[in-house]
Coordinates of N, CA and C and ligand atoms in Angstrom, one line a residue:
M1 N 136.2 110.8 108.6 CA 136.6 111.2 110.0 C 136.9 112.7 110.1
A2 N 137.6 113.2 109.0 CA 137.9 114.6 109.1 C 136.6 115.4 109.0
S3 N 135.7 115.0 108.1 CA 134.4 115.7 107.9 C 133.6 115.6 109.2
S4 N 133.6 114.5 109.8 CA 132.7 114.4 111.0 C 133.3 115.3 112.1
A5 N 134.7 115.4 112.1 CA 135.3 116.3 113.1 C 134.9 117.8 112.8
I6 N 134.8 118.1 111.5 CA 134.4 119.5 111.2 C 133.0 119.8 111.6
I7 N 132.1 118.8 111.3 CA 130.7 119.0 111.7 C 130.6 119.1 113.2
F8 N 131.3 118.2 113.9 CA 131.3 118.2 115.3 C 131.7 119.6 115.9
T9 N 132.9 120.1 115.3 CA 133.4 121.4 115.8 C 132.4 122.5 115.6
T10 N 131.8 122.5 114.4 CA 130.8 123.5 114.0 C 129.6 123.5 115.0
L11 N 129.2 122.2 115.3 CA 128.0 122.1 116.2 C 128.4 122.6 117.5
I12 N 129.6 122.3 118.0 CA 130.0 122.7 119.3 C 130.0 124.3 119.3
I13 N 130.6 124.9 118.3 CA 130.7 126.3 118.3 C 129.3 127.0 118.3
I14 N 128.4 126.4 117.5 CA 127.1 127.1 117.4 C 126.1 126.6 118.5
S15 N 126.4 125.4 119.0 CA 125.4 124.9 119.9 C 126.0 124.7 121.3
D16 N 126.8 123.6 121.5 CA 127.3 123.2 122.8 C 128.0 124.4 123.6
A17 N 128.9 125.1 122.9 CA 129.7 126.1 123.6 C 128.8 127.2 124.1
T18 N 127.9 127.6 123.2 CA 127.1 128.7 123.7 C 126.1 128.3 124.7
A19 N 125.8 127.0 124.7 CA 124.8 126.4 125.7 C 125.5 126.1 127.0
F20 N 126.8 126.2 127.0 CA 127.5 125.8 128.2 C 127.3 126.8 129.4
R21 N 126.2 126.8 129.8 CA 125.8 127.6 131.0 C 124.9 126.8 131.9
P22 N 125.0 127.0 133.2 CA 124.2 126.2 134.1 C 122.7 126.6 134.0
S23 N 121.9 125.6 134.1 CA 120.5 125.9 134.0 C 119.8 126.0 135.4
A24 N 120.6 125.7 136.4 CA 120.0 125.5 137.7 C 119.9 126.9 138.4
A25 N 119.1 126.8 139.5 CA 118.8 128.0 140.3 C 120.1 128.8 140.7
P26 N 121.2 128.2 141.1 CA 122.4 128.9 141.5 C 122.9 129.9 140.5
F27 N 122.5 129.7 139.2 CA 123.0 130.5 138.1 C 122.8 132.0 138.4
S28 N 121.6 132.4 138.8 CA 121.3 133.8 139.0 C 122.2 134.3 140.2
R29 N 122.3 133.5 141.2 CA 123.1 133.9 142.4 C 124.6 134.1 142.0
Q30 N 125.1 133.2 141.1 CA 126.5 133.3 140.8 C 126.8 133.8 139.4
S31 N 125.8 134.5 138.8 CA 126.0 135.0 137.4 C 127.3 135.8 137.3
R32 N 127.6 136.6 138.3 CA 128.8 137.4 138.2 C 130.0 136.5 137.9
L33 N 130.1 135.3 138.5 CA 131.2 134.4 138.3 C 131.2 133.8 136.9
L34 N 130.0 133.6 136.4 CA 129.8 132.9 135.2 C 129.5 133.9 134.1
S35 N 130.2 134.9 134.0 CA 130.0 136.0 133.0 C 130.3 135.4 131.6
S36 N 130.0 136.1 130.6 CA 130.1 135.6 129.3 C 131.6 135.4 128.9
D37 N 132.5 136.0 129.6 CA 133.9 135.8 129.3 C 134.6 134.7 130.1
F38 N 133.7 133.9 130.9 CA 134.2 132.8 131.6 C 134.8 131.8 130.6
D39 N 136.1 131.4 130.8 CA 136.7 130.4 129.9 C 136.6 129.0 130.5
F40 N 135.7 128.2 130.1 CA 135.5 126.9 130.7 C 136.7 125.9 130.4
S41 N 137.5 126.3 129.5 CA 138.7 125.4 129.1 C 140.0 125.8 129.8
S42 N 139.9 126.8 130.7 CA 141.1 127.3 131.3 C 141.2 126.9 132.8
K43 N 142.3 126.3 133.1 CA 142.5 125.8 134.5 C 142.5 127.0 135.5
Q44 N 143.1 128.1 135.0 CA 143.1 129.3 135.8 C 141.7 129.8 136.1
G45 N 140.9 129.7 135.0 CA 139.5 130.2 135.1 C 138.7 129.4 136.2
W46 N 139.0 128.0 136.2 CA 138.3 127.2 137.2 C 138.8 127.5 138.6
D47 N 140.1 127.7 138.7 CA 140.7 128.1 140.0 C 140.1 129.4 140.5
D48 N 140.0 130.4 139.7 CA 139.4 131.6 140.1 C 137.9 131.4 140.5
F49 N 137.2 130.6 139.8 CA 135.8 130.3 140.1 C 135.7 129.7 141.5
Y50 N 136.5 128.7 141.7 CA 136.4 128.0 143.0 C 137.0 128.8 144.2
E51 N 137.9 129.7 143.9 CA 138.4 130.5 145.0 C 137.4 131.5 145.5
D52 N 136.4 131.8 144.7 CA 135.3 132.7 145.2 C 134.4 131.9 146.2
K53 N 134.1 132.5 147.3 CA 133.4 131.8 148.3 C 132.0 131.4 147.8
E54 N 131.4 132.1 146.8 CA 130.1 131.7 146.3 C 130.1 130.4 145.6
S55 N 131.3 129.9 145.2 CA 131.4 128.6 144.5 C 131.8 127.5 145.3
K56 N 131.8 127.7 146.7 CA 132.2 126.6 147.6 C 131.3 125.4 147.4
S57 N 130.1 125.6 147.0 CA 129.2 124.4 146.8 C 128.4 124.8 145.5
Y58 N 128.8 124.2 144.4 CA 128.2 124.6 143.2 C 127.8 123.3 142.4
E59 N 126.6 123.2 142.0 CA 126.1 122.0 141.3 C 125.8 122.2 139.9
W60 N 126.6 121.6 139.0 CA 126.3 121.7 137.5 C 125.2 120.6 137.2
H61 N 124.4 120.9 136.2 CA 123.4 120.0 135.8 C 122.5 119.6 137.0
A62 N 122.1 120.6 137.8 CA 121.3 120.3 139.0 C 119.9 119.8 138.7
S63 N 119.5 119.9 137.4 CA 118.2 119.4 137.1 C 118.1 117.9 137.1
V64 N 119.3 117.3 137.2 CA 119.3 115.8 137.3 C 119.6 115.4 138.7
P65 N 118.6 114.7 139.3 CA 118.9 114.2 140.7 C 120.0 113.2 140.8
H66 N 120.8 113.3 141.8 CA 121.9 112.3 141.9 C 121.5 110.9 142.0
S67 N 120.2 110.7 142.5 CA 119.7 109.3 142.5 C 119.6 108.7 141.1
S68 N 119.3 109.6 140.1 CA 119.2 109.2 138.7 C 120.5 108.7 138.2
I69 N 121.6 109.4 138.6 CA 122.9 109.0 138.2 C 123.4 107.7 138.9
S70 N 123.1 107.6 140.2 CA 123.6 106.4 140.9 C 122.9 105.2 140.3
S71 N 121.6 105.4 139.9 CA 120.9 104.2 139.4 C 121.5 103.7 138.0
I72 N 122.2 104.6 137.3 CA 122.8 104.2 136.1 C 124.2 103.5 136.3
V73 N 124.8 103.9 137.3 CA 126.2 103.3 137.6 C 125.9 101.9 138.0
S74 N 126.8 101.0 137.5 CA 126.6 99.6 137.8 C 126.7 99.3 139.3
P75 N 125.9 98.4 139.9 CA 126.0 98.2 141.3 C 127.4 97.8 141.7
M76 N 127.8 98.2 142.9 CA 129.2 98.0 143.4 C 129.3 96.7 144.2
K77 N 130.3 95.9 143.9 CA 130.6 94.7 144.7 C 131.6 95.2 145.8
S78 N 131.8 94.4 146.8 CA 132.5 94.9 148.0 C 133.9 95.4 147.7
D79 N 134.5 94.9 146.6 CA 135.9 95.4 146.4 C 136.0 96.4 145.3
D80 N 134.9 96.9 144.8 CA 134.9 97.8 143.6 C 135.2 99.2 144.0
Q81 N 135.9 99.9 143.1 CA 136.3 101.3 143.2 C 135.7 102.1 142.2
L82 N 135.3 103.3 142.6 CA 134.6 104.3 141.7 C 135.5 105.5 141.5
L83 N 135.5 106.1 140.3 CA 136.2 107.3 140.1 C 135.3 108.4 139.5
V84 N 135.3 109.6 140.1 CA 134.5 110.7 139.6 C 135.5 111.7 139.0
L85 N 135.3 112.1 137.8 CA 136.2 113.0 137.0 C 135.6 114.4 137.0
G86 N 136.5 115.4 137.2 CA 136.0 116.8 137.2 C 135.0 117.0 138.2
C87 N 135.3 116.6 139.5 CA 134.3 116.5 140.5 C 133.7 117.9 141.0
G88 N 134.5 119.0 140.8 CA 134.1 120.3 141.2 C 133.7 120.3 142.7
T89 N 132.8 121.1 143.1 CA 132.4 121.2 144.5 C 131.0 120.6 144.7
S90 N 130.6 119.8 143.7 CA 129.3 119.1 143.8 C 129.3 118.1 144.9
S91 N 128.1 117.8 145.4 CA 127.9 116.8 146.4 C 127.7 115.4 145.8
L92 N 127.9 115.3 144.5 CA 127.7 114.0 143.8 C 128.6 112.9 144.4
S93 N 129.9 113.2 144.6 CA 130.8 112.2 145.1 C 130.4 111.6 146.4
A94 N 130.0 112.4 147.3 CA 129.6 111.9 148.6 C 128.2 111.2 148.5
D95 N 127.4 111.6 147.6 CA 126.1 110.9 147.4 C 126.3 109.6 146.8
L96 N 127.2 109.5 145.9 CA 127.5 108.2 145.3 C 128.1 107.2 146.3
Y97 N 129.0 107.8 147.1 CA 129.7 107.0 148.1 C 128.7 106.4 149.1
D98 N 127.7 107.3 149.5 CA 126.8 106.8 150.5 C 125.8 105.8 149.9
T99 N 125.4 106.0 148.6 CA 124.4 105.2 148.0 C 125.0 103.8 147.5
L100 N 126.1 103.9 146.8 CA 126.6 102.7 146.2 C 127.6 101.9 147.0
K101 N 128.2 102.6 148.1 CA 129.1 101.9 149.0 C 130.2 101.2 148.3
P102 N 131.0 101.9 147.4 CA 132.2 101.2 146.9 C 133.2 101.1 148.0
R103 N 134.2 100.2 147.7 CA 135.3 100.1 148.7 C 136.0 101.4 148.8
K104 N 136.2 102.1 147.7 CA 136.9 103.4 147.7 C 136.3 104.2 146.6
L105 N 136.0 105.5 146.8 CA 135.6 106.4 145.8 C 136.7 107.6 145.7
T106 N 137.3 107.7 144.5 CA 138.3 108.8 144.3 C 137.7 109.8 143.4
S107 N 137.8 111.1 143.8 CA 137.3 112.2 142.9 C 138.5 113.0 142.5
L108 N 138.6 113.4 141.2 CA 139.7 114.1 140.7 C 139.2 115.4 140.0
D109 N 140.0 116.4 140.2 CA 139.7 117.7 139.6 C 141.1 118.4 139.4
Y110 N 141.3 119.2 138.3 CA 142.6 119.8 138.2 C 142.7 121.2 138.9
S111 N 141.6 121.6 139.5 CA 141.6 122.9 140.3 C 142.0 122.6 141.7
L112 N 143.1 123.1 142.1 CA 143.6 122.9 143.5 C 142.6 123.6 144.5
A113 N 142.1 124.8 144.1 CA 141.1 125.5 145.0 C 139.9 124.6 145.3
C114 N 139.4 123.9 144.2 CA 138.3 123.0 144.4 C 138.6 121.8 145.3
I115 N 139.8 121.2 145.0 CA 140.2 120.0 145.8 C 140.4 120.4 147.3
T116 N 141.0 121.5 147.5 CA 141.2 122.0 148.9 C 139.9 122.2 149.6
E117 N 138.9 122.8 148.9 CA 137.6 123.0 149.5 C 136.9 121.6 149.8
M118 N 137.1 120.6 148.9 CA 136.4 119.3 149.1 C 137.1 118.6 150.3
N119 N 138.4 118.7 150.4 CA 139.1 118.0 151.5 C 138.7 118.7 152.8
N120 N 138.6 120.0 152.8 CA 138.1 120.7 154.0 C 136.7 120.2 154.4
R121 N 135.9 120.2 153.4 CA 134.5 119.9 153.6 C 134.3 118.5 154.3
Y122 N 135.1 117.5 153.8 CA 134.8 116.1 154.2 C 135.9 115.6 155.2
E123 N 136.8 116.5 155.7 CA 137.8 115.9 156.6 C 137.3 115.3 157.9
D124 N 136.2 115.8 158.4 CA 135.7 115.3 159.6 C 134.6 114.3 159.4
A125 N 134.2 114.2 158.2 CA 133.0 113.3 157.9 C 133.4 111.9 158.0
D126 N 132.4 111.0 158.3 CA 132.6 109.6 158.5 C 132.6 108.9 157.2
R127 N 133.5 109.3 156.3 CA 133.6 108.7 155.0 C 135.1 108.4 154.7
E128 N 135.6 107.4 155.4 CA 137.1 107.3 155.3 C 137.6 106.9 154.0
N129 N 136.8 106.3 153.1 CA 137.3 105.9 151.8 C 136.8 106.8 150.6
L130 N 136.5 108.0 151.0 CA 136.1 109.1 150.0 C 137.3 110.0 149.9
H131 N 137.9 110.0 148.7 CA 139.2 110.8 148.6 C 139.0 111.8 147.4
F132 N 139.7 113.0 147.6 CA 139.7 114.0 146.6 C 141.2 114.3 146.2
I133 N 141.5 114.2 144.9 CA 142.9 114.5 144.6 C 142.9 115.5 143.4
Q134 N 144.0 116.3 143.4 CA 144.2 117.2 142.2 C 144.9 116.4 141.1
G135 N 144.4 116.6 139.9 CA 145.1 115.9 138.8 C 144.3 116.2 137.5
D136 N 145.0 116.0 136.4 CA 144.5 116.2 135.1 C 143.8 115.0 134.5
A137 N 142.6 115.1 134.1 CA 141.8 113.9 133.6 C 142.4 113.5 132.3
K138 N 143.3 114.3 131.7 CA 143.9 113.8 130.4 C 145.1 112.9 130.7
S139 N 145.5 112.8 132.0 CA 146.7 111.9 132.3 C 146.3 110.9 133.4
L140 N 145.2 110.2 133.2 CA 144.7 109.3 134.2 C 145.7 108.2 134.6
N141 N 146.6 107.8 133.6 CA 147.5 106.7 133.9 C 148.6 107.2 134.9
E142 N 148.8 108.5 135.0 CA 149.8 109.0 136.0 C 149.3 108.9 137.4
H143 N 148.0 108.8 137.6 CA 147.4 108.8 138.9 C 146.9 107.4 139.4
F144 N 146.5 106.6 138.4 CA 145.8 105.3 138.7 C 146.4 104.1 138.0
H145 N 146.1 102.9 138.6 CA 146.6 101.7 138.0 C 145.7 101.2 136.9
L146 N 146.2 100.3 136.0 CA 145.4 99.7 135.0 C 144.3 98.9 135.7
N147 N 143.1 99.0 135.1 CA 142.0 98.1 135.6 C 141.5 98.4 137.0
Q148 N 141.9 99.6 137.6 CA 141.6 99.9 139.0 C 140.1 100.1 139.3
F149 N 139.4 100.6 138.4 CA 138.0 101.0 138.7 C 137.0 100.2 138.0
T150 N 135.8 100.1 138.6 CA 134.7 99.4 138.0 C 133.9 100.4 137.2
S151 N 133.8 101.7 137.7 CA 133.0 102.7 137.0 C 133.6 104.0 137.1
I152 N 133.4 104.9 136.1 CA 133.8 106.3 136.2 C 132.5 107.1 136.0
V153 N 132.5 108.2 136.7 CA 131.3 109.2 136.5 C 131.9 110.5 136.1
D154 N 131.3 111.1 135.1 CA 131.7 112.4 134.6 C 130.4 113.3 134.5
K155 N 130.3 114.3 135.4 CA 129.2 115.2 135.3 C 129.8 116.6 134.9
G156 N 129.8 116.9 133.7 CA 130.2 118.3 133.3 C 131.6 118.4 132.8
L157 N 132.4 117.4 133.0 CA 133.8 117.5 132.5 C 133.9 117.6 131.0
I158 N 133.3 116.6 130.3 CA 133.4 116.6 128.9 C 132.7 117.9 128.3
D159 N 131.7 118.4 128.9 CA 131.1 119.7 128.5 C 132.2 120.8 128.5
A160 N 132.9 120.8 129.6 CA 134.0 121.9 129.7 C 135.1 121.7 128.7
I161 N 135.5 120.4 128.5 CA 136.5 120.1 127.5 C 136.1 120.5 126.1
M162 N 134.8 120.3 125.8 CA 134.3 120.6 124.5 C 134.4 122.1 124.1
T163 N 134.6 122.9 125.1 CA 134.8 124.3 124.7 C 136.2 124.7 124.4
S164 N 137.1 123.7 124.5 CA 138.6 124.1 124.3 C 138.9 123.9 122.8
D165 N 140.0 124.6 122.4 CA 140.4 124.5 121.0 C 140.8 123.1 120.6
D166 N 141.5 122.4 121.5 CA 141.9 121.1 121.2 C 141.0 120.0 121.8
W167 N 139.7 120.3 121.7 CA 138.7 119.4 122.3 C 138.8 117.9 121.9
D168 N 139.1 117.7 120.6 CA 139.1 116.4 120.1 C 140.3 115.5 120.6
S169 N 141.5 116.1 120.7 CA 142.6 115.4 121.2 C 142.4 115.2 122.7
S170 N 141.8 116.2 123.4 CA 141.6 116.1 124.8 C 140.6 115.0 125.2
I171 N 139.5 115.0 124.4 CA 138.5 113.9 124.7 C 139.1 112.6 124.5
A172 N 139.9 112.5 123.4 CA 140.6 111.2 123.1 C 141.5 110.7 124.3
K173 N 142.2 111.7 124.8 CA 143.1 111.4 125.9 C 142.3 110.9 127.1
I174 N 141.2 111.6 127.4 CA 140.4 111.3 128.6 C 139.8 109.9 128.4
L175 N 139.2 109.7 127.3 CA 138.5 108.4 127.1 C 139.5 107.2 127.0
K176 N 140.7 107.5 126.4 CA 141.7 106.4 126.3 C 142.2 106.1 127.7
G177 N 142.5 107.1 128.5 CA 143.0 106.9 129.9 C 141.9 106.2 130.7
A178 N 140.7 106.7 130.6 CA 139.5 106.1 131.3 C 139.4 104.7 131.0
S179 N 139.5 104.3 129.8 CA 139.4 102.9 129.4 C 140.5 102.1 130.0
S180 N 141.7 102.6 130.1 CA 142.8 101.8 130.6 C 142.7 101.7 132.2
V181 N 142.1 102.6 132.9 CA 142.1 102.5 134.3 C 140.8 101.7 134.8
L182 N 139.9 101.4 133.8 CA 138.7 100.7 134.1 C 139.0 99.2 133.9
A183 N 138.4 98.4 134.7 CA 138.5 96.9 134.5 C 137.6 96.5 133.3
P184 N 137.9 95.3 132.8 CA 137.1 94.9 131.6 C 135.6 94.9 132.0
G185 N 134.8 95.4 131.0 CA 133.4 95.6 131.2 C 133.0 96.8 132.0
G186 N 134.0 97.6 132.4 CA 133.7 98.8 133.2 C 133.0 99.9 132.4
S187 N 132.4 100.8 133.1 CA 131.5 101.8 132.5 C 131.9 103.2 132.8
Y188 N 131.6 104.1 131.8 CA 131.8 105.5 131.9 C 130.5 106.2 131.8
V189 N 130.0 106.7 133.0 CA 128.7 107.3 133.0 C 128.9 108.8 132.8
L190 N 128.3 109.3 131.7 CA 128.5 110.7 131.2 C 127.2 111.5 131.4
V191 N 127.3 112.5 132.2 CA 126.1 113.5 132.4 C 126.6 114.8 131.7
S192 N 125.9 115.1 130.7 CA 126.3 116.2 129.8 C 125.1 117.0 129.3
Y193 N 125.4 118.2 128.7 CA 124.3 118.8 127.9 C 124.0 117.8 126.8
N194 N 122.7 117.9 126.3 CA 122.3 117.0 125.3 C 123.2 117.0 124.1
L195 N 123.5 115.8 123.7 CA 124.6 115.7 122.6 C 123.9 115.6 121.2
S196 N 124.5 116.2 120.3 CA 124.0 116.2 118.9 C 124.3 114.7 118.4
K197 N 123.5 114.4 117.3 CA 123.7 113.1 116.7 C 125.1 112.9 116.3
S198 N 125.8 113.9 115.7 CA 127.1 113.7 115.2 C 128.1 113.5 116.4
T199 N 127.8 114.2 117.5 CA 128.7 114.0 118.7 C 128.6 112.6 119.2
K200 N 127.3 112.1 119.3 CA 127.1 110.7 119.8 C 127.8 109.7 118.9
K201 N 127.8 109.9 117.6 CA 128.4 109.0 116.7 C 129.9 109.1 116.9
Y202 N 130.4 110.3 117.0 CA 131.9 110.5 117.1 C 132.4 109.8 118.4
L203 N 131.7 110.0 119.5 CA 132.2 109.4 120.7 C 132.3 107.8 120.6
N204 N 131.3 107.3 119.9 CA 131.3 105.8 119.8 C 132.4 105.4 118.8
E205 N 132.6 106.2 117.7 CA 133.6 105.9 116.7 C 135.0 106.0 117.2
M206 N 135.2 106.7 118.3 CA 136.6 106.7 118.9 C 137.0 105.3 119.4
G207 N 136.0 104.5 119.7 CA 136.3 103.1 119.9 C 136.7 102.7 121.3
Y208 N 136.8 103.6 122.3 CA 137.1 103.2 123.6 C 135.9 102.7 124.4
F209 N 134.8 103.2 124.1 CA 133.5 102.9 124.8 C 132.4 102.7 123.8
H210 N 131.5 101.9 124.1 CA 130.2 101.8 123.4 C 129.1 102.5 124.2
F211 N 128.8 103.7 123.8 CA 127.8 104.5 124.6 C 126.4 104.3 124.2
T212 N 125.5 104.2 125.2 CA 124.1 104.3 125.0 C 123.6 105.6 125.6
Y213 N 122.9 106.4 124.8 CA 122.6 107.8 125.2 C 121.2 108.0 125.7
D214 N 121.0 109.1 126.3 CA 119.7 109.6 126.7 C 118.9 108.6 127.6
L215 N 119.6 108.1 128.6 CA 119.0 107.1 129.5 C 118.0 107.7 130.4
E216 N 117.3 106.9 131.1 CA 116.2 107.4 132.0 C 116.8 108.4 133.0
G217 N 116.1 109.5 133.2 CA 116.6 110.5 134.1 C 117.1 111.7 133.3
S218 N 117.3 111.5 131.9 CA 117.7 112.6 131.0 C 116.5 113.6 130.9
N219 N 116.8 114.8 130.6 CA 115.7 115.7 130.3 C 115.9 116.5 129.1
D220 N 115.2 117.6 128.9 CA 115.2 118.3 127.6 C 116.5 119.1 127.4
R221 N 117.4 119.1 128.5 CA 118.6 119.9 128.4 C 119.8 119.0 128.7
V222 N 119.6 118.1 129.6 CA 120.8 117.3 130.1 C 120.6 115.8 129.8
S223 N 121.6 115.2 129.4 CA 121.5 113.8 129.0 C 122.4 112.9 129.9
I224 N 121.9 111.7 130.3 CA 122.7 110.7 131.0 C 123.0 109.6 130.0
S225 N 124.3 109.3 129.8 CA 124.7 108.3 128.9 C 125.6 107.3 129.6
K226 N 125.7 106.1 129.1 CA 126.6 105.1 129.7 C 127.4 104.4 128.6
G227 N 128.7 104.5 128.8 CA 129.6 103.8 127.8 C 130.2 102.6 128.5
I228 N 130.2 101.5 127.8 CA 130.8 100.3 128.3 C 132.2 100.1 127.6
K229 N 133.2 99.9 128.3 CA 134.5 99.7 127.8 C 134.6 98.6 126.7
T230 N 135.2 99.0 125.6 CA 135.3 98.0 124.5 C 136.6 97.3 124.8
T231 N 136.9 96.4 123.9 CA 138.2 95.6 124.0 C 139.3 96.2 123.3
K232 N 139.2 97.4 122.7 CA 140.2 98.1 121.9 C 141.5 98.3 122.7
Ligands
SAM301 C1 131.3 121.9 134.6 S1 132.3 121.7 136.0 C2 131.5 120.3 136.7 C3 131.8 120.1 138.2 C4 131.0 119.0 138.9 N1 131.3 117.7 138.3 C5 129.5 119.3 139.0 O1 128.8 118.5 138.4 O2 129.1 120.3 139.6 C6 133.7 120.9 135.2 C7 134.8 120.6 136.2 O3 135.9 119.9 135.5 C8 137.1 120.4 135.9 N2 138.1 120.2 134.9 C9 138.1 120.7 133.6 N3 139.1 120.3 132.9 C10 139.7 119.3 133.7 C11 140.8 118.4 133.5 N4 141.5 118.4 132.3 N5 141.2 117.6 134.4 C12 140.5 117.6 135.6 N6 139.5 118.4 135.9 C13 139.1 119.2 134.9 C14 136.9 121.8 136.3 O4 137.8 122.3 137.3 C15 135.4 121.8 136.9 O5 135.5 121.5 138.3

């Protein structure tokens, strides 16, 4: 366990952390905001990012169409609820809401600037059960009930968490909380930079989800994975 954590950390330092840059077209337009000293693990950093008007609509992993993500999320029954973690200012939440038609879709991000922007963007829209709330993905039990959701979608959150010093305990908190707010059989759809072999093994060994990686819609840079809640 200790050795796999060391390998994982090393891989993150030499691979994932340095690769944590958007590949999409907006990168050139927003490169000033995403300078090399951008700290992806800092709440203040994200607030500063979203307070800039150029970030009012920013799409991470834009090489993956939202239709590829919605097709991986389990179909919604009329009473099902969906949770999007680290929603940012992406249009993914609204696209999933329109396509999958859950009873309610809640999106969470810890940046108040981002949540304010999303509430302004959708306040007049005809999507009454699409909600955006500020909160820390490491404390999901403070915001939600046990077994509340059928599926969780994370596009870029775990990538950001992986750049922090306490990445391992943070990921454990997120996956443990996610598992508890998901109903039995619920799923965690993860859209991330391609994961190393050791990272894939590590996530499954944590025991909260059984992930299947590199699903249809993944490409040479971004991976779509789906974890099914275990009985742990
Ligand atoms: C790489 S961005 C992805 C944004 C969006 N999902 C997208 O695809 O464009 C990561 C997002 O996670 C949020 N975030 C980072 N750590 C968080 C935490 N502990 N709790 C909630 N949100 C967090 C950041 O504010 C940021 O919006």
